PDB file of C-alpha atoms in Angstrom:
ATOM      1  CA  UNK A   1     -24.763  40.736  -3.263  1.00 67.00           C
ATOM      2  CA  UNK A   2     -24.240  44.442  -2.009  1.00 71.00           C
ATOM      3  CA  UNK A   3     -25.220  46.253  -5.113  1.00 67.00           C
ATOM      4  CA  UNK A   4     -27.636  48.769  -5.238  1.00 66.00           C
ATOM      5  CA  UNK A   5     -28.784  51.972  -7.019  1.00 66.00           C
ATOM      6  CA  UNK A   6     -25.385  53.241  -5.670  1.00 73.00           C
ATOM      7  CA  UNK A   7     -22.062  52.207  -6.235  1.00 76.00           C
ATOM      8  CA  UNK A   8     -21.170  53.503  -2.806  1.00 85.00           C
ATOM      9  CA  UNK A   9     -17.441  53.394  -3.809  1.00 91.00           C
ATOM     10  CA  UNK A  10     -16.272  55.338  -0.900  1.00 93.00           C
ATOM     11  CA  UNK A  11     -17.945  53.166   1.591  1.00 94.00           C
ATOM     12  CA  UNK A  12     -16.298  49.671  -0.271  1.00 95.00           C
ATOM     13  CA  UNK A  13     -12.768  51.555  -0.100  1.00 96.00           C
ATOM     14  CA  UNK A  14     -13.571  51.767   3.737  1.00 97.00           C
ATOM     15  CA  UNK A  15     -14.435  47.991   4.048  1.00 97.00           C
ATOM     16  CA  UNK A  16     -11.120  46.834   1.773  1.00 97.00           C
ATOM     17  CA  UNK A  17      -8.843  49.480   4.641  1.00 98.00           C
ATOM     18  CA  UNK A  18     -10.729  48.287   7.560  1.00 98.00           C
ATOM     19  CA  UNK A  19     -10.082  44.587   6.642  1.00 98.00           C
ATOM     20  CA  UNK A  20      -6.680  44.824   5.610  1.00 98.00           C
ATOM     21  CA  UNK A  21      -5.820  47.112   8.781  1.00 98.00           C
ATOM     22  CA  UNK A  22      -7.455  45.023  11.134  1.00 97.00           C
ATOM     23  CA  UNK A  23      -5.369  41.819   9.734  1.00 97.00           C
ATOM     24  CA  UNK A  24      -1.832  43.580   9.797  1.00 97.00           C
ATOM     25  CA  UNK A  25      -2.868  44.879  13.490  1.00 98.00           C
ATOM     26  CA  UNK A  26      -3.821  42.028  14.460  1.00 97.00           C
ATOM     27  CA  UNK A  27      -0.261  40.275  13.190  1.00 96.00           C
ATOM     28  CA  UNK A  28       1.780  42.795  14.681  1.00 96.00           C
ATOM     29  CA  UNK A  29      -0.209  42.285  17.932  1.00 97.00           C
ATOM     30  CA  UNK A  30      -0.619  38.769  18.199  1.00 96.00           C
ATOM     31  CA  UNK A  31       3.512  38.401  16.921  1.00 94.00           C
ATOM     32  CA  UNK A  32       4.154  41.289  20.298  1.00 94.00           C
ATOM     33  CA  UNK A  33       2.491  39.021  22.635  1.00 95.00           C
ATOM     34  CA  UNK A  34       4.408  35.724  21.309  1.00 93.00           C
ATOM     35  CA  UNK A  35       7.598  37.374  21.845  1.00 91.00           C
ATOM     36  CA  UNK A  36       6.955  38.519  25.042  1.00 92.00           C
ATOM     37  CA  UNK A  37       5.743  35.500  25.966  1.00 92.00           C
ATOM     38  CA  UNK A  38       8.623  33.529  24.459  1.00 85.00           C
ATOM     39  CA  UNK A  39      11.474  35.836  23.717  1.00 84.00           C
ATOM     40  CA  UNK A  40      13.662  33.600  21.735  1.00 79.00           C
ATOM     41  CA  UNK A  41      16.521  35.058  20.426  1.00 72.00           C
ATOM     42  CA  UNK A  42      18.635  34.192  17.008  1.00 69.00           C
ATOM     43  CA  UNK A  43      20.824  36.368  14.721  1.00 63.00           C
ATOM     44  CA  UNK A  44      19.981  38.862  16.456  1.00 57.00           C
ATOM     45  CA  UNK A  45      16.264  38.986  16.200  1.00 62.00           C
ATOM     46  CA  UNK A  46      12.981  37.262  17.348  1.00 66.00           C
ATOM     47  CA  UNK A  47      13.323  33.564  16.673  1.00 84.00           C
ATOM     48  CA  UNK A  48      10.609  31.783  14.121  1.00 87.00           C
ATOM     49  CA  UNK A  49       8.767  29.984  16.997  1.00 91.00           C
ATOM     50  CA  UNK A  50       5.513  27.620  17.288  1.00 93.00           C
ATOM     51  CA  UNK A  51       4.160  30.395  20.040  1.00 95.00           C
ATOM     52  CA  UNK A  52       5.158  32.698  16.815  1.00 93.00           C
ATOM     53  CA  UNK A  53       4.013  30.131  14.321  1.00 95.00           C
ATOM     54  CA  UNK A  54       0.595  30.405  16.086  1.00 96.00           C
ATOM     55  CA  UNK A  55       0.313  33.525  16.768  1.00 96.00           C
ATOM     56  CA  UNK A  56       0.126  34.574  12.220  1.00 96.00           C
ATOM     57  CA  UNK A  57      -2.313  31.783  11.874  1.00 97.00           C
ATOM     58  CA  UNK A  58      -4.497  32.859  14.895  1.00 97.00           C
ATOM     59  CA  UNK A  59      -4.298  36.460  13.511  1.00 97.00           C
ATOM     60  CA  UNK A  60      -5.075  35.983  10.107  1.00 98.00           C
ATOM     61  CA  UNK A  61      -7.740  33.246  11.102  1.00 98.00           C
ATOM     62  CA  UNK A  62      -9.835  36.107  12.718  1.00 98.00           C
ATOM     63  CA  UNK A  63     -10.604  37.816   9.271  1.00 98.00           C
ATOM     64  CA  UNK A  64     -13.790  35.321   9.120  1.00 98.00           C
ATOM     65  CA  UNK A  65     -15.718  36.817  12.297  1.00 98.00           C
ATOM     66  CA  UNK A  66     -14.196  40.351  11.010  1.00 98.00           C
ATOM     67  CA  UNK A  67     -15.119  40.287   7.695  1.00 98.00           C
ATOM     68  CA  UNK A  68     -18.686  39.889   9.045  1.00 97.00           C
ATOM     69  CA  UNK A  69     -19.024  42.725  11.501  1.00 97.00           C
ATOM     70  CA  UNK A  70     -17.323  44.985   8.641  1.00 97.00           C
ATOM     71  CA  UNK A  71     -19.973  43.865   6.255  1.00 96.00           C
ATOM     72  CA  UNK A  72     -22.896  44.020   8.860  1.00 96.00           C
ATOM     73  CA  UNK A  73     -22.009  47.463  10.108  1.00 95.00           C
ATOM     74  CA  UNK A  74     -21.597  49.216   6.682  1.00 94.00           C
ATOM     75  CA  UNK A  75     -23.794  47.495   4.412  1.00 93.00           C
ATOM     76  CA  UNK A  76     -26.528  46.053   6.902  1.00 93.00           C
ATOM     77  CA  UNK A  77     -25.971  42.850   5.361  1.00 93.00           C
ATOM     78  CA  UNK A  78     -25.619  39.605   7.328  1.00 93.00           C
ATOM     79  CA  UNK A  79     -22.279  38.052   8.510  1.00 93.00           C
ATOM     80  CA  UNK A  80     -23.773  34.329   7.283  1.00 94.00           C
ATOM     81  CA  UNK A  81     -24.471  35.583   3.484  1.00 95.00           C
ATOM     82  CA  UNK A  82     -20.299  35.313   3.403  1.00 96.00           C
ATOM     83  CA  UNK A  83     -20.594  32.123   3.742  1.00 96.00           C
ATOM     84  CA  UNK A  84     -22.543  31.357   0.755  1.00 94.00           C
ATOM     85  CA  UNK A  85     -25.951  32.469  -1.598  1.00 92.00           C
ATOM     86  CA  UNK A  86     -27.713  30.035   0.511  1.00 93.00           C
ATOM     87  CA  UNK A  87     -26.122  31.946   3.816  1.00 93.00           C
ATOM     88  CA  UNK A  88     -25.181  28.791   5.063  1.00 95.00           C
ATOM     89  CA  UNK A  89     -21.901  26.730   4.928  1.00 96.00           C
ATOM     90  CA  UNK A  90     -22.444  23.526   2.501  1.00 96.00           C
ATOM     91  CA  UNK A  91     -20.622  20.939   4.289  1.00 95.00           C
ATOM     92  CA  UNK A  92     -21.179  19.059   1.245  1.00 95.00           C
ATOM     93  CA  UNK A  93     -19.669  20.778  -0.888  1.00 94.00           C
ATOM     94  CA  UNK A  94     -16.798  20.956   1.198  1.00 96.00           C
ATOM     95  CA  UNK A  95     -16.871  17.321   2.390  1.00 95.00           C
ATOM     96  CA  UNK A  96     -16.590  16.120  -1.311  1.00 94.00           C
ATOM     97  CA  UNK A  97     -13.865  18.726  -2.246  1.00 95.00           C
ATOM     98  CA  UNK A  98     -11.303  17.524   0.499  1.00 95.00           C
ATOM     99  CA  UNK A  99      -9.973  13.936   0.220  1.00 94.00           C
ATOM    100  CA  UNK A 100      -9.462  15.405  -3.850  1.00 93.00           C
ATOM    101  CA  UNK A 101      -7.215  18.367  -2.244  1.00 94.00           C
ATOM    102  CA  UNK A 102      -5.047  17.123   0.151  1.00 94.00           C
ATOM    103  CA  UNK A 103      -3.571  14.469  -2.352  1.00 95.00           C
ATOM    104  CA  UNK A 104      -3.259  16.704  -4.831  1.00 94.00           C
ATOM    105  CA  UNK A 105      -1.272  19.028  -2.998  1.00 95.00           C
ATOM    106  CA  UNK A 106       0.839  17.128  -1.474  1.00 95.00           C
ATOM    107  CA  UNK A 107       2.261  15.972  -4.680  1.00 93.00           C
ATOM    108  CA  UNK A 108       2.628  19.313  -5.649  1.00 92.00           C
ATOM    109  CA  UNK A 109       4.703  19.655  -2.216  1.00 91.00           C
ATOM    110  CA  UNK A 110       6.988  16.774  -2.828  1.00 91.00           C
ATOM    111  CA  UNK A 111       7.671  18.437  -6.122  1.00 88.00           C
ATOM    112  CA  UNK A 112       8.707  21.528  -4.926  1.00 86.00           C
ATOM    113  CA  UNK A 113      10.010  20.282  -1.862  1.00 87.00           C
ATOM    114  CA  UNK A 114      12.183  18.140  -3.667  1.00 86.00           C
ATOM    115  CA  UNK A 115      15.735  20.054  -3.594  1.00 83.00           C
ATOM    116  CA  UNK A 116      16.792  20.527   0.246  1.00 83.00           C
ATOM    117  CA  UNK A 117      16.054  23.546   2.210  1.00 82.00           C
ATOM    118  CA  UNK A 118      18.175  25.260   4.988  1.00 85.00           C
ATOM    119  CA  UNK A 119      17.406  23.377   7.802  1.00 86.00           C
ATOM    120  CA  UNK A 120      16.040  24.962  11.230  1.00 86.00           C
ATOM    121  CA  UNK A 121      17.692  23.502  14.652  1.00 85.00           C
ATOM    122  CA  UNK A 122      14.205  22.759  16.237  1.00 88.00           C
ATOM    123  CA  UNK A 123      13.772  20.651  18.992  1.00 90.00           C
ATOM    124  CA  UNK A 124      11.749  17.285  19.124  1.00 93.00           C
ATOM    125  CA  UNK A 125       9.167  19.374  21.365  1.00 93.00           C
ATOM    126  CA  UNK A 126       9.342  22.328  18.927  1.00 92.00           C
ATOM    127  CA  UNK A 127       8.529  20.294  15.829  1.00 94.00           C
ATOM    128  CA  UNK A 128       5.302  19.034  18.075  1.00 96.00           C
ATOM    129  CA  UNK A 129       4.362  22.264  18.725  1.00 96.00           C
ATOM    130  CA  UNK A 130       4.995  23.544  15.129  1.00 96.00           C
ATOM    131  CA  UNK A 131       2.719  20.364  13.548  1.00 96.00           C
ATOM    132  CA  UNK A 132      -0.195  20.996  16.355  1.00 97.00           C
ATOM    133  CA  UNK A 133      -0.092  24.191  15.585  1.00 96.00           C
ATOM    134  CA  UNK A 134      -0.746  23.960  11.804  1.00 97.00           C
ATOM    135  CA  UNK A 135      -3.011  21.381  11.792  1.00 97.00           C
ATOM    136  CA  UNK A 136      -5.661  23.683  14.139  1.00 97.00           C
ATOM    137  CA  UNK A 137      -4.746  26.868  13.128  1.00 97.00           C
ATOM    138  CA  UNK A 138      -3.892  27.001   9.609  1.00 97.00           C
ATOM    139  CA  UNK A 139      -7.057  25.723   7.823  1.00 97.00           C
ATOM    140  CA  UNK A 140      -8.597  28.512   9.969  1.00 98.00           C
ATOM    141  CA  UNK A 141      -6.081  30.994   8.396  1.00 98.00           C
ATOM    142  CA  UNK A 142      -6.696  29.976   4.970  1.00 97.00           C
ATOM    143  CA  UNK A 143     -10.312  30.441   5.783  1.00 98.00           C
ATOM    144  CA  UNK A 144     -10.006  33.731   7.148  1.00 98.00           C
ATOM    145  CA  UNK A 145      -7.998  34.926   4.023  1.00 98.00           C
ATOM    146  CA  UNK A 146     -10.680  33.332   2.235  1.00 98.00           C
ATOM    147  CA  UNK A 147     -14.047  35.449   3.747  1.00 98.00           C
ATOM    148  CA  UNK A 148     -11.657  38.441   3.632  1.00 98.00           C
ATOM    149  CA  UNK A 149     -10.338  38.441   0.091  1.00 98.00           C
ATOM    150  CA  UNK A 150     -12.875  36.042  -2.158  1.00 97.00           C
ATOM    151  CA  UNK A 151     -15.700  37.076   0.113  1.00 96.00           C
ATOM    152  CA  UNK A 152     -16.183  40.465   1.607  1.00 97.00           C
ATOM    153  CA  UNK A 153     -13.433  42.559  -0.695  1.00 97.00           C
ATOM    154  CA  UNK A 154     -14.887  40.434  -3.842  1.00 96.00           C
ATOM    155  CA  UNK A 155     -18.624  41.317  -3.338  1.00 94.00           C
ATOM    156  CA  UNK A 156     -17.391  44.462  -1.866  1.00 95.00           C
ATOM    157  CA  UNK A 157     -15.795  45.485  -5.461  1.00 95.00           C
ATOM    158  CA  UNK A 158     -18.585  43.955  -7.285  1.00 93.00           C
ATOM    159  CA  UNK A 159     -21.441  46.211  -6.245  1.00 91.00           C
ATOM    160  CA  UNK A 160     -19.466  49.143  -8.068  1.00 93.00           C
ATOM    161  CA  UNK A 161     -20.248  48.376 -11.498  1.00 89.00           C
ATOM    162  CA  UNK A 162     -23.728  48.599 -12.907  1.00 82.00           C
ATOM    163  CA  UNK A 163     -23.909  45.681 -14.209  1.00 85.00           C
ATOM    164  CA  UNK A 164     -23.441  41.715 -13.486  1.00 86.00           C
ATOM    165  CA  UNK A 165     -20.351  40.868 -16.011  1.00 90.00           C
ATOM    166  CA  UNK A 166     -18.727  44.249 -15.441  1.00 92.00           C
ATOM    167  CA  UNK A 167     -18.997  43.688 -10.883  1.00 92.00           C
ATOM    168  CA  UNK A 168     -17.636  40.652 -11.883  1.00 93.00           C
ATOM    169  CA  UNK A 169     -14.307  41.474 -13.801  1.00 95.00           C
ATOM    170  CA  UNK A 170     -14.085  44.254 -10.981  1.00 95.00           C
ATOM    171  CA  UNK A 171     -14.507  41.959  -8.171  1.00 95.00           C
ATOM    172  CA  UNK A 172     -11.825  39.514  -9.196  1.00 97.00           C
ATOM    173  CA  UNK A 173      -9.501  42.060 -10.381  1.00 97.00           C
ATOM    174  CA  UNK A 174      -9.751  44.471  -7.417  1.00 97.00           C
ATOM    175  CA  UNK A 175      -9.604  41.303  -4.975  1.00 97.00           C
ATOM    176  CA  UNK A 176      -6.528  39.418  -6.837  1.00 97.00           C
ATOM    177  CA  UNK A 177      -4.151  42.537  -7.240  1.00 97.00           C
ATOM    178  CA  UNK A 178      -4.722  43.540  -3.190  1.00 98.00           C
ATOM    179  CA  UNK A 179      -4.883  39.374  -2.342  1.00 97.00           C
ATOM    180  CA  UNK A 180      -1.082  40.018  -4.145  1.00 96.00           C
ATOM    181  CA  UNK A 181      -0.101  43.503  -2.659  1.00 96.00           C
ATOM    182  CA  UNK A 182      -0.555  42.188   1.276  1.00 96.00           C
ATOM    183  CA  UNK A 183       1.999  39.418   0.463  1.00 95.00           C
ATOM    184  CA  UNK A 184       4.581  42.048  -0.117  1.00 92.00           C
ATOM    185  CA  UNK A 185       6.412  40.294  -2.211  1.00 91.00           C
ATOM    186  CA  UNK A 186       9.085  41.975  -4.708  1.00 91.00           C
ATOM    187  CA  UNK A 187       9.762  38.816  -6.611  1.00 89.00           C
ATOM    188  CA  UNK A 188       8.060  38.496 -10.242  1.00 89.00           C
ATOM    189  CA  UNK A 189       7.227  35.043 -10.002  1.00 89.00           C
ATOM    190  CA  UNK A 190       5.044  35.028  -6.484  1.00 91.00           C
ATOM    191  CA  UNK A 191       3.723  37.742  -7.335  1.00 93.00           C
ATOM    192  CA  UNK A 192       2.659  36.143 -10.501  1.00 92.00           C
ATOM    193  CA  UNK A 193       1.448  32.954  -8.210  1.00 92.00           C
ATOM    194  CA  UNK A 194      -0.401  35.074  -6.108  1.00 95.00           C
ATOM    195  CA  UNK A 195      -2.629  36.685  -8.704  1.00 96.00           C
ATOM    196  CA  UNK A 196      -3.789  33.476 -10.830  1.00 95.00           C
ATOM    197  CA  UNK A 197      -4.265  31.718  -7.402  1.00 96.00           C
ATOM    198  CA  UNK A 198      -6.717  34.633  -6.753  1.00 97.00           C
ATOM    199  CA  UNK A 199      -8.175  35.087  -9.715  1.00 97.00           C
ATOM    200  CA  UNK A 200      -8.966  31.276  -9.807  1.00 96.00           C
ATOM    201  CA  UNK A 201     -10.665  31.354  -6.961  1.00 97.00           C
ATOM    202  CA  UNK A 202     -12.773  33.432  -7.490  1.00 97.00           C
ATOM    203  CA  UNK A 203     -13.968  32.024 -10.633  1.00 96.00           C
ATOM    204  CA  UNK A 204     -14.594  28.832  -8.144  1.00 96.00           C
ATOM    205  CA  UNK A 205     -16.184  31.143  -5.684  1.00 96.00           C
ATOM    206  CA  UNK A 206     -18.639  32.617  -8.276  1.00 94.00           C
ATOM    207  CA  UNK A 207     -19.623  29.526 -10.513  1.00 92.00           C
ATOM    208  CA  UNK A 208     -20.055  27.810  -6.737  1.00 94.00           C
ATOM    209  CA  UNK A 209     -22.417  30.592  -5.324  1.00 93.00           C
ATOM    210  CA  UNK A 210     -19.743  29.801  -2.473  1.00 95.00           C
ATOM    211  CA  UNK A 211     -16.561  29.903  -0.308  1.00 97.00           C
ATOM    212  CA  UNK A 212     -16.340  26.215   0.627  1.00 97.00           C
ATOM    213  CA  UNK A 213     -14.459  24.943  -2.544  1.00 97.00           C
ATOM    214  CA  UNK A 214     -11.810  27.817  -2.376  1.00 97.00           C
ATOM    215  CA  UNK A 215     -11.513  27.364   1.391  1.00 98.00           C
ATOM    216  CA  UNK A 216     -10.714  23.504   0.590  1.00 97.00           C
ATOM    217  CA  UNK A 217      -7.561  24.361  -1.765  1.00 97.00           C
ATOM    218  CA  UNK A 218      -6.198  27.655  -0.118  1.00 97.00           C
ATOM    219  CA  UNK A 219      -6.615  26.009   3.245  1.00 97.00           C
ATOM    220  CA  UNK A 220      -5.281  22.821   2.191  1.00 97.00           C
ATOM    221  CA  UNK A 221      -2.389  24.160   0.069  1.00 96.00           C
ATOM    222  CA  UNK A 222      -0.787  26.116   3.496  1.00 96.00           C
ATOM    223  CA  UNK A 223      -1.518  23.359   5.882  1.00 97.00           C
ATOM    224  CA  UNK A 224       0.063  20.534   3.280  1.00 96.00           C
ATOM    225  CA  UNK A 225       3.141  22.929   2.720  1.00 94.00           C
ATOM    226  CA  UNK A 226       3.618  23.826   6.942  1.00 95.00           C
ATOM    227  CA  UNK A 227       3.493  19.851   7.567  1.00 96.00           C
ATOM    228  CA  UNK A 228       6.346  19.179   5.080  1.00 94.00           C
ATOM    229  CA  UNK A 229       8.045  22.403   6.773  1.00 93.00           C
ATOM    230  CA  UNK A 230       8.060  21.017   9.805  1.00 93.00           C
ATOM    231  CA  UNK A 231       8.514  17.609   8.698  1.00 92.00           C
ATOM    232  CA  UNK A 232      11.828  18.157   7.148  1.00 92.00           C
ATOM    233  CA  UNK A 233      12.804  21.206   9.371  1.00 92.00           C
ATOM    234  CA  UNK A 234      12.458  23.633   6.933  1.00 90.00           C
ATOM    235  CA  UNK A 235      14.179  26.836   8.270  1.00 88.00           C
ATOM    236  CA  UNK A 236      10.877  29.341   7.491  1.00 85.00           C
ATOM    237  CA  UNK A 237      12.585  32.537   7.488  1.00 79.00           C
ATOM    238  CA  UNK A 238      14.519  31.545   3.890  1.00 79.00           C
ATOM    239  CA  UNK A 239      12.064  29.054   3.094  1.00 79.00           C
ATOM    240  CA  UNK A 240       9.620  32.172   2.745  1.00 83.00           C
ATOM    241  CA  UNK A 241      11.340  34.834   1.567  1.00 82.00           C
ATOM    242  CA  UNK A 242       9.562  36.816  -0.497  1.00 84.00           C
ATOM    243  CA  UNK A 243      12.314  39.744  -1.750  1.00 86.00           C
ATOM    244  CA  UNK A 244      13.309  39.928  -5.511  1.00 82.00           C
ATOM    245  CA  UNK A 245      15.413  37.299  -7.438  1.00 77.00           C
ATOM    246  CA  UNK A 246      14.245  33.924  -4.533  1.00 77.00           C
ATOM    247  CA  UNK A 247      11.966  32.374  -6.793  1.00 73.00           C
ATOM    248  CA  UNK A 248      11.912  31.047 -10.256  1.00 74.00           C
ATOM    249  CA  UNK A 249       9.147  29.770 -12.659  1.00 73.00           C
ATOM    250  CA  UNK A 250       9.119  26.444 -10.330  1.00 73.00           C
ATOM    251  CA  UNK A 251       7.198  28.485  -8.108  1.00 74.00           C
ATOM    252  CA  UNK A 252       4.233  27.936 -10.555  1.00 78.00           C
ATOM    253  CA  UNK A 253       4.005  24.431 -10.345  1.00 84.00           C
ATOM    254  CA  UNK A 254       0.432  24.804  -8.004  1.00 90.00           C
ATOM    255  CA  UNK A 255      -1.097  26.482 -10.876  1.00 91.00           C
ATOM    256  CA  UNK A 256      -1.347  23.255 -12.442  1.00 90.00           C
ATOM    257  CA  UNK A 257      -3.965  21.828  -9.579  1.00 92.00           C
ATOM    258  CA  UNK A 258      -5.702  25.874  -9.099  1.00 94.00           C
ATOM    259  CA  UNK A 259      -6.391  25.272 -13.011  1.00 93.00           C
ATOM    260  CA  UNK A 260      -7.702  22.027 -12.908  1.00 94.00           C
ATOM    261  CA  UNK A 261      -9.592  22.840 -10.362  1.00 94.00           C
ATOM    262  CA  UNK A 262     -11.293  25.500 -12.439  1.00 94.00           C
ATOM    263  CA  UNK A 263     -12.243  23.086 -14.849  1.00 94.00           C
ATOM    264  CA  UNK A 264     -13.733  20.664 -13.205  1.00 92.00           C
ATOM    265  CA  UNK A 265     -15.996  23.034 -10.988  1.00 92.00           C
ATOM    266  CA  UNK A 266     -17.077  24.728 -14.528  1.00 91.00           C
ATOM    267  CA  UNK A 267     -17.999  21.430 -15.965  1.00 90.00           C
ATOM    268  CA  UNK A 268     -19.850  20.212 -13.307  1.00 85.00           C
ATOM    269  CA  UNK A 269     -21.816  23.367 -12.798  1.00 84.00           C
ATOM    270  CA  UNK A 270     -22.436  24.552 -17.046  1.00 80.00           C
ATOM    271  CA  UNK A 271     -25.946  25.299 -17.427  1.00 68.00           C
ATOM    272  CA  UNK A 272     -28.185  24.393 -14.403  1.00 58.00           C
ATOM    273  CA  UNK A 273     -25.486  24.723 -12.191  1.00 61.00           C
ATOM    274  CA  UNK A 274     -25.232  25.934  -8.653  1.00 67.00           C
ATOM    275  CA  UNK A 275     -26.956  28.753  -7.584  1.00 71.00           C
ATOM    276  CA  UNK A 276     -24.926  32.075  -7.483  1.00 66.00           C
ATOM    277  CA  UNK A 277     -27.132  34.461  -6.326  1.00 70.00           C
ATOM    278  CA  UNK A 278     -29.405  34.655  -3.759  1.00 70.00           C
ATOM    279  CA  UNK A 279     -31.967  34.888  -5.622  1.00 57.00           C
ATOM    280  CA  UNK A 280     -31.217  31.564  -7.540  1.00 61.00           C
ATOM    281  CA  UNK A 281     -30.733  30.245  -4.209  1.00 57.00           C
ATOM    282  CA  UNK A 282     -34.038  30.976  -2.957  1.00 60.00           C
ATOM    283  CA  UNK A 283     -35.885  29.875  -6.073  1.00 55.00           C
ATOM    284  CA  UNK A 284     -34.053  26.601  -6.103  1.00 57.00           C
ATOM    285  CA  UNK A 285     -35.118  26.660  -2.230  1.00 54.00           C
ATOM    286  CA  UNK A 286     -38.462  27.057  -3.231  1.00 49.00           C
ATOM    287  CA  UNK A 287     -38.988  24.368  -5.832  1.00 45.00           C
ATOM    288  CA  UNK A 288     -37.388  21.754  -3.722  1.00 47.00           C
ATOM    289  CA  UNK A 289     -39.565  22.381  -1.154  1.00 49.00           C
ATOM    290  CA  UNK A 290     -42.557  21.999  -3.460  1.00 49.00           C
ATOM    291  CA  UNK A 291     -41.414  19.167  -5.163  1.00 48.00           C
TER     292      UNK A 291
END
């Protein structure tokens, strides 16, 4: 999509630190304001509150609108093309995608949810607060990380090699290893979780021509996993830990739905698939319309 007769290397560098500075800004600003507006104390720091709980989702939720301006001031290119070859969002696509997501992951959650958690002492309010929270704010997170990472840094990446194979491997490898770094997580096994889940979607993403399909199961997968944090009181701050030695392979038990995933959207799209470019788009465009 942004590939040209040059590579313009330093100029998708500039795009990757823009994007990923603007999100941790914005999460250290948005978390500020929360705990001034609701300084909770507990063991001696801020307390993990819905105003808190909010305020990460919010911040994270605004890489969409920012991943467009980025793209749209230093490549000219407009903010909709994110969306998909067809610059457009296929509600479609999406539509048929969700009731297949949300069941799957919530086994998945009852799975790994399965051995008891340190508990939180929230309130009956709290817990509302938490659960309204997450279901308007978090799909709009995992969105955001999705236009950010599987969107702008992928195409971003990809117009650096010559030619369509080689942008390819780049895009998915230089997206999935800093999709992985901004966790910064020391333990083997998320970071291990964090690269396939990458990587796979952005296999989806390219045989789709598309975001909607990986918004579906990144989206899906954090809201599903918040509910059953609030639902069972899930203390957040151990529950998502992310230092060396807190996981073990368990943690890999999504990769099982991210992979069949994969296989389904490469079936159904062999051959005369979707459209991934925009040219493809456009041509397909044009033959319905004559047709």
């Amino acid at each position: 999509m942004l590939a040209g007769d040059q590579r313009r290397i330093g100029r998708g560098i500039l795009a990757i630190v823009l994007l990923i500075g603007g999100m941790f800004f914005l999460n250290i600003l948005f978390a500020a304001v929360a705990v001034m507006v609701n300084p909770v104390q507990q063991d001696g720091g801020a307390a993990y509150t819905p105003l808190l709980h909010a305020a990460g989702m919010a911040s994270v939720a605004l890489l969409t609108p920012w991943s467009m301006i980025i793209q749209r001031w230093l490549y000219g290119v407009k903010g909709a093309s994110l969306h998909s070859v067809f610059s457009r969002f296929r509600f479609d696509i999406f539509g048929k995608a969700l009731p297949l997501a949300v069941p799957a992951w919530s086994i998945v959650s009852v799975v790994l949810y399965w051995s008891p958690l340190p508990e939180a002492s929230w309130s009956h309010t709290d817990v509302l607060w938490f659960l309204l929270a997450t279901i308007l704010l978090t799909p709009l997170q995992g969105a955001g990380e999705e236009y950010g990472f599987r969107g702008l840094i992928f195409r971003v990446a990809g117009g650096w090699a010559r030619g369509a194979r080689a942008g390819l491997v780049l895009g998915i490898v230089v997206s999935s290893v800093v999709f992985a770094v901004v966790h910064l997580s020391s333990e083997v096994w998320l970071n291990a979780w964090y690269l396939v889940f990458a990587v796979e979607l952005s296999l989806i993403t390219w045989h789709t021509g598309g975001l909607e399909i990986a918004i579906v199961l990144h989206a899906m997968f954090n809201t599903v996993n918040f509910v059953f944090d609030v639902a069972l009181r899930v203390d957040m701050g151990t529950a998502y830990d992310r230092s060396a030695g807190v996981a073990s392979v368990e943690t890999l038990a999504p990769m099982a739905v991210i992979v069949i995933a994969v296989v389904v959207v490469w079936v159904r799209t062999r051959g005369a698939g979707a459209a991934r470019t925009p040219a493809d788009a456009e041509a397909r465009v044009e033959a319905v319309t004559a047709a």
